[in-house]
Coordinates of C-alpha atoms in Angstrom, one line a residue:
Chain A
M18 CA 133.5 53.1 163.0
D19 CA 135.9 49.8 163.2
S20 CA 135.7 49.7 159.7
L21 CA 136.5 53.2 158.8
I22 CA 139.4 53.3 160.5
A23 CA 140.6 50.1 159.4
E24 CA 140.3 51.9 156.1
L25 CA 142.1 55.7 157.1
T26 CA 145.0 52.8 158.2
L27 CA 145.5 51.2 155.0
L28 CA 145.9 55.0 153.5
R29 CA 148.1 56.0 155.7
K30 CA 150.3 53.5 156.1
R31 CA 151.1 53.4 151.9
V32 CA 153.6 55.4 151.0
A33 CA 151.8 55.5 147.4
T34 CA 149.2 58.2 149.5
W35 CA 152.1 60.3 150.6
I36 CA 154.0 60.6 147.1
L37 CA 151.2 61.9 145.5
L38 CA 150.4 64.5 148.5
G39 CA 153.6 65.2 147.7
F40 CA 153.7 65.6 144.2
W41 CA 150.4 67.1 144.3
L42 CA 151.8 69.6 146.4
V43 CA 155.1 70.2 144.8
L44 CA 153.3 70.8 141.0
T45 CA 151.0 74.0 142.3
I46 CA 153.3 75.1 144.1
L47 CA 155.9 75.1 141.0
F48 CA 152.8 76.0 138.9
A49 CA 150.8 78.3 140.7
Y50 CA 153.7 80.5 141.7
V51 CA 158.2 79.5 141.3
L52 CA 157.8 79.4 137.7
P53 CA 155.3 82.5 136.9
Y54 CA 157.6 84.0 140.1
Y55 CA 160.7 83.8 138.0
A56 CA 159.2 84.5 134.7
Y57 CA 158.1 87.8 136.0
K58 CA 161.7 88.6 137.9
G59 CA 163.9 86.6 135.7
D60 CA 162.4 88.6 132.0
I61 CA 162.5 91.9 132.1
R62 CA 161.0 92.4 129.2
F63 CA 157.6 90.2 130.0
R64 CA 157.6 92.5 133.2
E65 CA 157.2 95.2 131.7
R66 CA 154.5 94.2 129.1
G67 CA 153.0 92.4 131.0
G68 CA 154.0 91.4 134.5
A69 CA 151.8 93.7 137.1
A70 CA 149.2 91.7 136.0
L71 CA 150.9 88.3 136.7
L72 CA 152.4 89.7 139.6
A73 CA 148.8 90.6 141.2
I74 CA 147.5 86.6 140.2
M75 CA 150.5 85.3 142.7
L76 CA 149.7 87.8 145.7
P77 CA 147.5 86.6 148.6
H78 CA 143.8 88.2 147.2
N79 CA 144.0 86.0 144.9
L80 CA 145.2 82.9 146.6
V81 CA 141.6 81.3 145.6
A82 CA 141.8 81.8 141.7
S83 CA 145.3 81.0 141.7
L84 CA 145.3 77.2 143.6
L85 CA 141.8 76.4 142.6
S86 CA 142.3 76.4 139.0
G87 CA 145.2 73.2 139.3
F88 CA 142.4 71.2 140.3
P89 CA 140.2 70.5 138.1
F90 CA 142.9 68.7 136.3
F91 CA 146.4 67.7 137.9
G92 CA 144.2 67.9 141.5
G93 CA 142.0 65.5 140.0
T94 CA 144.1 63.3 138.6
I95 CA 146.5 62.5 141.1
I96 CA 142.9 61.9 143.6
L97 CA 142.3 59.4 140.8
I98 CA 145.0 57.5 141.2
L99 CA 144.7 57.8 144.5
G100 CA 140.7 56.6 143.9
V101 CA 142.0 53.5 142.1
L102 CA 145.3 52.6 143.9
T103 CA 142.3 52.8 147.6
M104 CA 139.9 50.0 145.7
G105 CA 142.3 48.8 142.6
S106 CA 144.6 46.9 145.3
E107 CA 142.0 45.3 146.6
Y108 CA 142.0 43.2 143.2
T109 CA 145.6 42.4 142.7
W110 CA 146.5 41.8 146.4
G111 CA 143.9 39.3 146.8
T112 CA 142.9 41.3 150.1
L113 CA 139.2 41.9 148.6
T114 CA 138.8 38.1 149.8
S115 CA 140.7 38.4 153.7
A116 CA 138.8 42.1 154.4
F117 CA 135.2 40.3 153.2
T118 CA 135.7 37.4 155.1
Q119 CA 135.8 39.4 158.6
R120 CA 132.0 40.4 160.1
A121 CA 131.5 44.0 157.6
S122 CA 129.5 42.9 154.8
R123 CA 131.0 44.2 151.4
L124 CA 128.8 46.9 151.7
K125 CA 130.3 48.3 155.0
V126 CA 134.3 47.9 153.9
F127 CA 133.3 49.7 150.0
F128 CA 131.5 52.5 152.1
S129 CA 134.5 53.0 154.7
K130 CA 136.6 53.0 151.9
M131 CA 134.3 55.8 151.0
L132 CA 134.9 57.4 153.2
A133 CA 137.7 57.1 153.7
L134 CA 138.9 58.3 150.7
A135 CA 137.2 61.7 151.0
I136 CA 138.9 62.4 154.7
A137 CA 142.1 61.5 152.4
I138 CA 141.0 64.8 150.3
V139 CA 141.1 66.8 153.2
P140 CA 145.2 67.1 153.4
F141 CA 145.4 67.4 149.5
V142 CA 143.1 70.4 150.2
L143 CA 144.2 72.2 153.4
L144 CA 147.7 71.6 152.5
V145 CA 147.6 73.2 149.1
F146 CA 146.2 76.3 150.3
L147 CA 148.4 76.8 152.6
L148 CA 152.0 76.5 150.7
G149 CA 149.8 78.7 148.6
F150 CA 149.5 81.1 150.9
I151 CA 152.8 80.9 152.4
A152 CA 153.8 81.0 149.2
S153 CA 151.6 84.1 147.9
L154 CA 152.6 85.9 151.2
L155 CA 156.5 86.0 150.6
I156 CA 156.0 87.0 147.0
A157 CA 154.0 89.9 148.5
L158 CA 156.6 91.1 151.0
A159 CA 159.6 90.3 148.5
E160 CA 157.6 92.7 146.2
N161 CA 156.8 95.3 148.9
Q162 CA 153.1 94.2 148.2
P163 CA 149.9 94.8 149.8
I164 CA 149.1 91.9 151.5
D165 CA 145.0 91.6 151.1
L166 CA 143.9 88.1 152.6
P167 CA 140.6 86.8 150.4
S168 CA 137.4 86.3 153.1
A169 CA 136.4 84.0 155.0
W170 CA 134.1 82.9 152.9
Q171 CA 135.2 83.0 149.8
V172 CA 138.1 80.2 151.2
L173 CA 135.5 78.2 152.6
Q174 CA 133.7 78.0 149.4
A175 CA 137.3 77.8 147.8
L176 CA 137.8 74.9 150.1
A177 CA 134.1 72.9 149.5
I178 CA 135.1 73.9 145.7
A179 CA 138.0 72.1 145.4
W180 CA 137.4 69.1 147.7
F181 CA 134.3 68.2 145.9
I182 CA 136.3 68.6 142.4
M183 CA 138.8 66.0 143.7
A184 CA 136.1 63.7 145.2
V185 CA 134.4 63.3 141.5
W186 CA 137.4 62.1 140.4
G187 CA 138.6 60.3 143.4
S188 CA 135.2 58.2 143.3
F189 CA 135.5 58.1 139.2
G190 CA 139.0 56.1 139.8
V191 CA 137.4 53.8 142.3
L192 CA 134.3 52.9 139.8
I193 CA 137.1 52.4 136.9
A194 CA 139.2 49.6 139.5
V195 CA 136.2 47.9 140.0
L196 CA 135.1 47.7 136.6
S197 CA 138.7 46.7 135.8
R198 CA 138.9 45.1 139.3
G199 CA 143.1 45.7 139.6
T200 CA 145.0 49.1 139.3
S201 CA 146.9 49.0 136.3
L202 CA 144.9 48.8 133.3
A203 CA 142.3 51.1 135.6
I204 CA 144.9 53.6 136.2
G205 CA 146.0 53.9 132.9
L206 CA 142.4 54.5 131.4
G207 CA 142.2 57.4 133.5
L208 CA 144.9 58.6 132.4
I209 CA 144.5 58.7 129.3
Y210 CA 140.3 60.4 129.5
G211 CA 141.8 63.2 131.9
L212 CA 145.1 63.8 130.0
V213 CA 143.9 62.6 126.3
L214 CA 140.2 62.4 125.4
E215 CA 138.4 65.2 127.2
G216 CA 140.9 67.0 125.2
I217 CA 140.9 65.5 121.7
I218 CA 137.0 65.9 121.6
S219 CA 136.8 69.4 123.6
A220 CA 139.0 70.3 120.1
F221 CA 135.9 68.9 118.5
T222 CA 133.0 70.6 119.6
N223 CA 132.5 73.3 117.4
E224 CA 132.1 71.0 114.7
I225 CA 130.1 68.7 115.4
T226 CA 127.2 68.9 117.7
L227 CA 127.2 65.7 119.2
L228 CA 130.2 66.0 120.7
D229 CA 129.7 69.7 122.3
Y230 CA 127.0 68.3 124.2
M231 CA 129.3 64.9 125.4
S232 CA 131.9 67.7 126.6
K233 CA 129.3 69.2 129.0
A234 CA 129.3 66.2 130.8
F235 CA 133.6 65.6 131.0
L236 CA 134.8 66.2 134.6
R237 CA 137.5 68.6 133.7
T238 CA 135.0 70.1 131.5
N239 CA 132.6 70.9 134.8
G240 CA 135.4 71.3 136.9
Y241 CA 136.9 74.2 135.9
S242 CA 133.4 76.2 135.1
L243 CA 132.6 75.9 138.6
V244 CA 136.3 76.8 138.9
A245 CA 136.2 79.8 137.0
S246 CA 132.5 80.8 137.9
L247 CA 133.9 81.5 141.9
A248 CA 137.1 82.6 140.3
T249 CA 134.8 85.6 138.3
T250 CA 133.3 86.4 141.7
V251 CA 136.5 87.2 143.5
T252 CA 138.6 88.1 141.0
G253 CA 136.7 89.6 137.7
G254 CA 138.6 87.3 136.0
G255 CA 138.5 83.3 135.8
G256 CA 142.1 81.3 135.5
G257 CA 144.7 81.3 137.4
P258 CA 148.5 81.8 136.4
G259 CA 151.6 79.9 134.3
G260 CA 149.3 76.3 133.5
L261 CA 146.8 76.5 135.5
Q262 CA 144.3 77.9 133.0
S263 CA 140.3 77.5 133.7
S264 CA 137.2 78.7 131.5
Q265 CA 133.7 78.4 132.3
I266 CA 131.7 76.1 129.8
V267 CA 128.9 75.5 131.3
S268 CA 127.7 77.8 134.2
G269 CA 128.5 77.6 138.0
T270 CA 124.8 75.8 139.0
Q271 CA 125.1 73.7 135.6
A272 CA 128.3 72.2 136.7
V273 CA 127.7 71.4 141.2
L274 CA 124.7 69.5 139.2
V275 CA 126.8 67.6 137.0
L276 CA 129.1 66.9 138.8
A277 CA 127.3 65.7 141.6
L278 CA 125.4 63.1 139.7
E279 CA 128.1 62.0 138.0
I280 CA 129.1 61.5 142.0
V281 CA 126.4 59.4 142.9
V282 CA 126.3 57.8 140.0
F283 CA 130.0 56.1 140.2
I284 CA 129.5 55.5 143.3
I285 CA 126.1 54.1 142.9
V286 CA 127.0 51.3 140.1
A287 CA 130.8 51.0 141.8
A288 CA 128.3 49.3 145.3
A289 CA 126.6 47.8 143.2
L290 CA 129.1 45.8 141.6
V291 CA 131.0 45.0 144.6
R292 CA 128.1 43.5 146.2
R293 CA 126.9 40.9 143.7
R294 CA 129.6 40.0 141.4
D295 CA 131.8 37.1 142.7
V296 CA 135.5 37.4 144.7
A297 CA 137.7 35.2 142.7
G298 CA 141.6 35.0 143.8
S299 CA 144.3 37.7 143.3
S300 CA 144.2 38.6 139.6
Chain B
M17 CA 116.8 22.7 155.2
A18 CA 117.2 20.7 157.9
N19 CA 118.7 23.6 161.3
G20 CA 119.9 21.3 163.3
N21 CA 121.9 22.6 165.6
D22 CA 124.6 19.5 165.0
I23 CA 124.8 20.7 161.5
V24 CA 127.7 23.3 161.1
I25 CA 127.6 23.3 157.5
E26 CA 125.1 22.0 155.2
T27 CA 124.5 22.1 151.5
R28 CA 121.6 20.9 148.9
A29 CA 122.0 20.6 145.2
L30 CA 124.6 22.9 145.4
T31 CA 125.5 24.8 142.0
K32 CA 128.1 27.1 140.7
R33 CA 128.1 27.3 137.2
Y34 CA 130.1 30.7 135.7
R35 CA 129.7 32.9 132.7
A36 CA 132.1 30.8 130.5
G37 CA 129.8 28.0 131.0
I38 CA 132.1 25.8 133.2
L39 CA 130.0 23.8 135.4
A40 CA 132.0 24.2 138.8
V41 CA 130.3 22.5 141.4
D42 CA 127.2 20.6 140.5
G43 CA 124.5 19.6 142.4
L44 CA 126.8 19.3 146.0
S45 CA 125.0 18.1 148.8
M46 CA 126.8 17.7 151.9
N47 CA 127.0 17.9 156.0
V48 CA 129.4 18.7 158.6
K49 CA 128.7 18.2 162.1
R50 CA 129.4 20.4 164.9
G51 CA 133.0 19.8 166.6
E52 CA 134.0 17.0 163.7
V53 CA 137.6 17.8 161.6
Y54 CA 136.0 16.9 157.7
G55 CA 138.3 16.6 155.0
F56 CA 137.5 18.0 151.7
V57 CA 139.3 16.2 148.7
G58 CA 139.8 16.3 145.1
P59 CA 141.8 16.4 142.1
N60 CA 142.6 19.7 140.6
G61 CA 139.8 21.8 139.2
A62 CA 137.2 19.5 140.8
G63 CA 135.5 22.7 142.6
K64 CA 136.9 22.5 146.3
T65 CA 138.0 26.2 145.9
T66 CA 134.9 27.5 144.4
T67 CA 132.7 25.2 147.1
L68 CA 135.0 27.1 149.8
R69 CA 133.9 30.6 148.1
M70 CA 130.4 29.9 148.1
L71 CA 130.3 29.2 151.3
L72 CA 132.1 32.3 153.0
G73 CA 129.7 33.8 150.4
L74 CA 132.7 35.1 148.2
V75 CA 130.8 33.6 145.1
H76 CA 127.3 33.5 144.5
P77 CA 125.8 29.8 144.0
T78 CA 123.6 29.5 140.5
S79 CA 121.2 27.0 142.2
G80 CA 120.6 24.9 145.8
Q81 CA 121.4 25.8 149.3
C82 CA 123.5 26.5 151.6
R83 CA 123.6 27.5 154.9
V84 CA 126.8 27.7 157.4
L85 CA 126.3 27.3 161.6
G86 CA 122.7 28.6 160.4
E87 CA 123.2 31.6 158.4
K88 CA 122.8 32.3 155.5
P89 CA 126.7 32.1 153.4
G90 CA 128.7 35.8 153.8
T91 CA 126.6 37.2 156.1
P92 CA 128.3 39.2 159.4
E93 CA 126.1 36.4 161.8
A94 CA 128.4 33.6 160.3
L95 CA 131.2 35.4 159.1
G96 CA 131.7 36.7 162.4
R97 CA 132.1 33.0 163.8
I98 CA 134.7 32.3 160.8
G99 CA 137.7 32.0 160.6
T100 CA 139.4 31.0 157.3
I101 CA 142.7 30.4 154.8
V102 CA 141.5 30.6 151.1
E103 CA 143.9 29.6 148.9
T104 CA 147.5 31.2 149.5
P105 CA 146.5 34.1 152.8
A106 CA 146.2 37.8 151.2
F107 CA 148.0 40.6 152.7
Y108 CA 148.7 44.0 153.2
P109 CA 152.4 43.2 151.4
Y110 CA 153.2 46.8 152.4
L111 CA 152.0 46.7 156.1
S112 CA 153.2 44.6 159.7
G113 CA 152.1 41.1 160.4
R114 CA 150.6 42.8 163.3
D115 CA 149.0 45.6 161.3
N116 CA 148.0 43.7 158.7
L117 CA 146.3 41.5 161.6
K118 CA 144.9 44.9 163.1
V119 CA 143.1 45.8 160.4
L120 CA 141.3 42.5 159.9
A121 CA 140.1 42.7 163.7
R122 CA 139.0 45.7 163.0
L123 CA 136.9 44.8 160.5
A124 CA 136.2 41.6 162.9
S125 CA 135.0 44.1 166.1
T126 CA 137.8 42.3 167.6
P127 CA 139.7 43.3 170.0
Y128 CA 143.4 43.5 169.8
S129 CA 143.9 42.0 172.5
R130 CA 144.2 38.4 170.7
I131 CA 146.4 39.3 168.1
D132 CA 149.6 38.3 170.0
A133 CA 147.9 35.1 170.9
A134 CA 147.1 34.5 167.8
L135 CA 150.4 35.3 166.3
D136 CA 152.1 33.3 169.7
E137 CA 150.1 30.2 168.5
V138 CA 151.8 29.7 164.6
D139 CA 155.3 30.7 166.4
L140 CA 154.9 34.6 164.5
L141 CA 154.9 36.6 167.5
G142 CA 159.2 37.2 166.8
R143 CA 158.6 38.7 162.8
A144 CA 155.2 40.1 163.7
G145 CA 157.1 44.0 163.3
D146 CA 158.5 42.7 159.9
K147 CA 156.4 43.6 156.6
F148 CA 154.5 41.4 155.0
K149 CA 156.0 41.1 151.8
S150 CA 159.4 40.2 153.6
Y151 CA 157.5 36.7 154.4
S152 CA 158.6 33.4 153.4
L153 CA 155.7 31.3 152.0
G154 CA 155.6 29.2 155.3
M155 CA 155.6 32.5 157.3
K156 CA 152.9 34.0 154.6
Q157 CA 150.4 30.7 155.9
R158 CA 151.3 30.9 159.3
L159 CA 150.2 34.9 159.3
G160 CA 147.3 33.3 157.5
M161 CA 146.0 30.8 160.4
A162 CA 146.6 33.7 162.7
A163 CA 144.2 35.8 160.8
A164 CA 141.5 32.4 160.9
L165 CA 141.8 31.9 164.4
L166 CA 141.8 36.2 165.4
K167 CA 138.0 35.3 166.4
D168 CA 138.0 32.7 167.8
P169 CA 135.9 30.9 165.4
D170 CA 133.2 28.2 165.7
L171 CA 133.9 27.7 162.7
L172 CA 137.7 26.9 160.4
I173 CA 137.3 27.0 157.2
L174 CA 141.1 26.5 155.5
D175 CA 142.0 25.9 152.0
E176 CA 145.6 24.1 152.0
P177 CA 146.7 25.1 155.2
T178 CA 150.2 23.7 154.7
N179 CA 150.9 25.0 151.3
G180 CA 154.6 26.4 151.8
L181 CA 155.2 24.7 154.6
D182 CA 158.5 23.0 155.8
P183 CA 157.9 19.7 157.5
A184 CA 158.4 20.6 160.4
G185 CA 155.9 23.7 159.6
M186 CA 153.9 20.6 158.5
A187 CA 154.2 18.8 161.2
E188 CA 152.9 21.9 163.6
M189 CA 150.5 23.3 161.3
R190 CA 148.8 19.4 161.7
G191 CA 149.4 19.7 165.6
L192 CA 147.8 23.0 165.7
I193 CA 145.0 21.8 163.1
R194 CA 144.4 18.6 165.5
E195 CA 144.0 20.9 168.9
L196 CA 142.0 23.3 167.3
G197 CA 139.9 20.9 166.2
R198 CA 139.1 19.5 169.8
G199 CA 136.0 20.1 171.6
E200 CA 132.8 22.2 169.8
R201 CA 135.0 24.0 167.2
T202 CA 133.9 23.0 163.1
V203 CA 137.4 22.3 161.3
F204 CA 136.8 22.2 157.5
L205 CA 140.2 20.8 156.3
S206 CA 140.5 21.5 151.4
S207 CA 143.9 19.7 150.7
H208 CA 145.5 18.0 148.5
L209 CA 147.7 15.9 151.0
M210 CA 145.8 12.6 151.3
G211 CA 148.6 11.7 154.8
E212 CA 147.6 15.8 156.2
L213 CA 143.9 14.3 156.1
E214 CA 145.1 10.4 157.0
Q215 CA 146.6 11.8 160.2
I216 CA 143.7 14.8 161.1
C217 CA 140.1 14.0 159.6
D218 CA 137.2 12.8 161.2
R219 CA 135.5 12.2 158.3
I220 CA 136.1 12.8 154.4
G221 CA 134.7 14.1 151.1
V222 CA 135.8 13.2 148.1
I223 CA 134.3 15.8 145.2
K224 CA 135.5 15.6 141.3
N225 CA 133.6 17.4 138.7
G226 CA 131.9 19.5 140.9
R227 CA 130.1 16.1 142.8
I228 CA 130.7 14.5 146.5
I229 CA 131.3 10.8 144.9
A230 CA 132.2 9.6 148.4
E231 CA 131.7 10.4 152.0
G232 CA 132.1 9.3 155.3
P233 CA 134.4 8.5 157.6
L234 CA 138.1 7.0 157.2
E235 CA 137.4 3.8 157.7
E236 CA 134.2 3.4 156.2
L237 CA 135.5 4.8 153.4
R238 CA 138.9 2.0 153.5
H239 CA 136.8 -0.2 154.1
G240 CA 138.0 -2.8 150.9
S241 CA 141.3 -4.3 152.8
R242 CA 143.5 -6.6 150.4
L243 CA 145.8 -8.8 151.2
K244 CA 149.1 -8.1 150.3
V245 CA 151.1 -11.1 148.4
R246 CA 154.9 -11.3 148.0
A247 CA 155.5 -14.8 146.1
A248 CA 158.3 -16.4 143.4
P249 CA 157.2 -17.2 141.0
L250 CA 154.8 -14.1 140.9
E251 CA 153.0 -14.8 138.0
R252 CA 152.2 -18.4 138.6
A253 CA 151.1 -17.5 142.0
R254 CA 148.7 -14.9 140.0
E255 CA 147.3 -17.5 137.8
L256 CA 146.5 -19.8 141.5
L257 CA 144.8 -16.9 142.6
D258 CA 142.8 -16.7 139.6
E259 CA 141.3 -19.8 139.5
M260 CA 139.9 -19.3 143.2
E261 CA 136.1 -17.8 144.1
V262 CA 137.0 -15.9 147.8
V263 CA 139.5 -13.7 145.1
G264 CA 138.6 -10.6 143.8
K265 CA 140.5 -8.1 141.3
I266 CA 144.3 -8.9 141.7
E267 CA 146.4 -6.2 140.7
Q268 CA 150.6 -6.5 140.2
D269 CA 152.9 -4.4 142.0
T270 CA 156.2 -5.0 140.8
D271 CA 156.8 -7.9 142.7
T272 CA 153.5 -8.6 145.0
L273 CA 149.9 -8.9 144.0
L274 CA 147.4 -6.9 145.7
V275 CA 144.5 -9.0 146.0
E276 CA 140.4 -8.2 146.8
A277 CA 140.0 -10.8 149.2
D278 CA 137.9 -11.6 152.9
P279 CA 140.8 -11.9 155.4
A280 CA 139.8 -14.9 156.9
S281 CA 140.8 -16.8 153.6
T282 CA 144.5 -15.7 153.9
A283 CA 145.0 -19.6 155.3
A284 CA 143.3 -21.0 152.2
I285 CA 145.4 -18.8 149.8
N286 CA 148.6 -19.4 151.9
R287 CA 147.6 -23.4 151.3
K288 CA 146.9 -23.3 147.3
L289 CA 149.7 -21.5 147.0
V290 CA 152.8 -23.6 149.6
E291 CA 151.0 -26.3 147.6
A292 CA 151.5 -25.5 144.2
G293 CA 155.2 -25.3 145.3
V294 CA 155.2 -21.4 145.3
E295 CA 157.1 -19.7 148.1
V296 CA 155.7 -17.4 149.8
S297 CA 157.7 -15.2 151.3
E298 CA 154.8 -12.5 152.0
L299 CA 151.4 -12.6 153.3
F300 CA 149.2 -10.5 155.4
V301 CA 146.3 -7.8 155.4
A302 CA 147.3 -4.0 153.6
K303 CA 144.6 -1.4 155.1
L304 CA 143.9 0.4 152.2
S305 CA 145.5 4.2 152.9
L306 CA 143.4 7.2 152.1
E307 CA 145.5 7.7 148.7
N308 CA 144.7 4.4 147.3
V309 CA 140.6 4.7 148.1
F310 CA 141.0 8.7 146.7
L311 CA 142.8 7.3 143.3
S312 CA 140.7 4.4 142.8
L313 CA 137.8 6.9 143.4
T314 CA 138.4 9.6 141.2
E315 CA 140.3 7.7 138.4
E316 CA 137.1 5.8 137.2
D317 CA 134.8 7.1 134.8
E318 CA 131.7 7.4 136.2
P319 CA 131.0 9.4 139.5
R320 CA 129.3 7.4 142.4
G321 CA 128.4 7.6 145.7

């Protein structure tokens, strides 16, 4: 418990944690509500052509679909950075030496970090749903639309899925930080993977079967598939507004299994490296 | 390995070869006894920090054995009784000095009540609320010492603890280490500063190329006292001394000669020089400094001991 409190203190007192949280909240609300609503209100031709569908997606009953689709991409990337900072900074500052020469064992320190990261993800999930709910409520009131809320079960499922997707990305960040023993390279590699590599490989899946198989192991592919499986049951159609589109490549069950396997592998490999490797000075 | 209560650090043929093939520590064997201040000295790259890291479980030995406080290095049982500074003290830059110690106290399962006492001991209480990144090198070093004292440890492993301190700070730190080394507590001190070690340590171990080449109490290491001779003309004095059987190696240092000889032969040497018309202005027994010992040991090609 002492180690966990120490790690939570490190995350709580770090400005970067709050910047990432703020950035994530602003981005999500901007793309899920502000920009679509601006488009809906600002362009009369657009409103006449498909405006009703766009407005429907911004209303409270579509809260789950609207917000969840931001997690596999924006949310994942942001938590990847938090995961990298959680572990990678210890190498950069040389504080791993300080942490490993107290009383707690290496594995205890590592798993305390992982647990602290898992707890730190909770406000990223809860706050975005809270702000999303407020935004959708304001839009419904402004447009004289009915305020129908998703069921508590649907919201709970959405919160769990959102946390799970972020946890997978966070542990991926921790793993690449451990592999590269620092932050800079790890963030660079993580962003290249998240923003570029998955997209490029996915573009060739129709032509090359091997890449098609590969893409089914991707974090984004499985994250979107998981989100889409829930969004389908909630709304009858996948996807959120604006830039937050999701599509189902694999089944929801397969996505859960693949992501669960990946999070286990990420954590075990990182833990084994932390336990076994020599700790040299700061990099 | 022996596991007597009086031996706090014991290594046997401890070896570390890094993956690049570099042999950092080569069959190092040493004992550090309870309650002593042990100085660990060697040139850069001799293997001091790697040895320290192995004692703390940060680096895994390639072969050999090592026990610290009767435990395997790096275990919670051992670490809970060790306070340490390894190289430059590393802390979280965005936290204050006090918050850094709180984090370490949590990891060490040590009560917060010790934090202010430790800060006070290193004279950092007044700046404890400032962020670590605003600290000078000397303040960082003192915070490192405060962190090392948090657990009220049985063993202190300190790597260059006076790095970055001004002369007054160095003197304070020396006094503190001497104070801490009193009684049952053991201090294992690695330093380049011979004067520092000379003033503090009970025993010295000299490491070169990953091996201990000399070890013992300071007096024992510098047993080979020499005679210092200031005379004119110096060259004539040297010729005369060369002829004497009681005289060993002679080194010339600008206007004096350092002569390896039994101090009992001082009078005979003086007589010989004066009778030959050489003016002797100084002739006395000069104790070797630790620096002399260190240089003579580490400059030799072949390790000994």
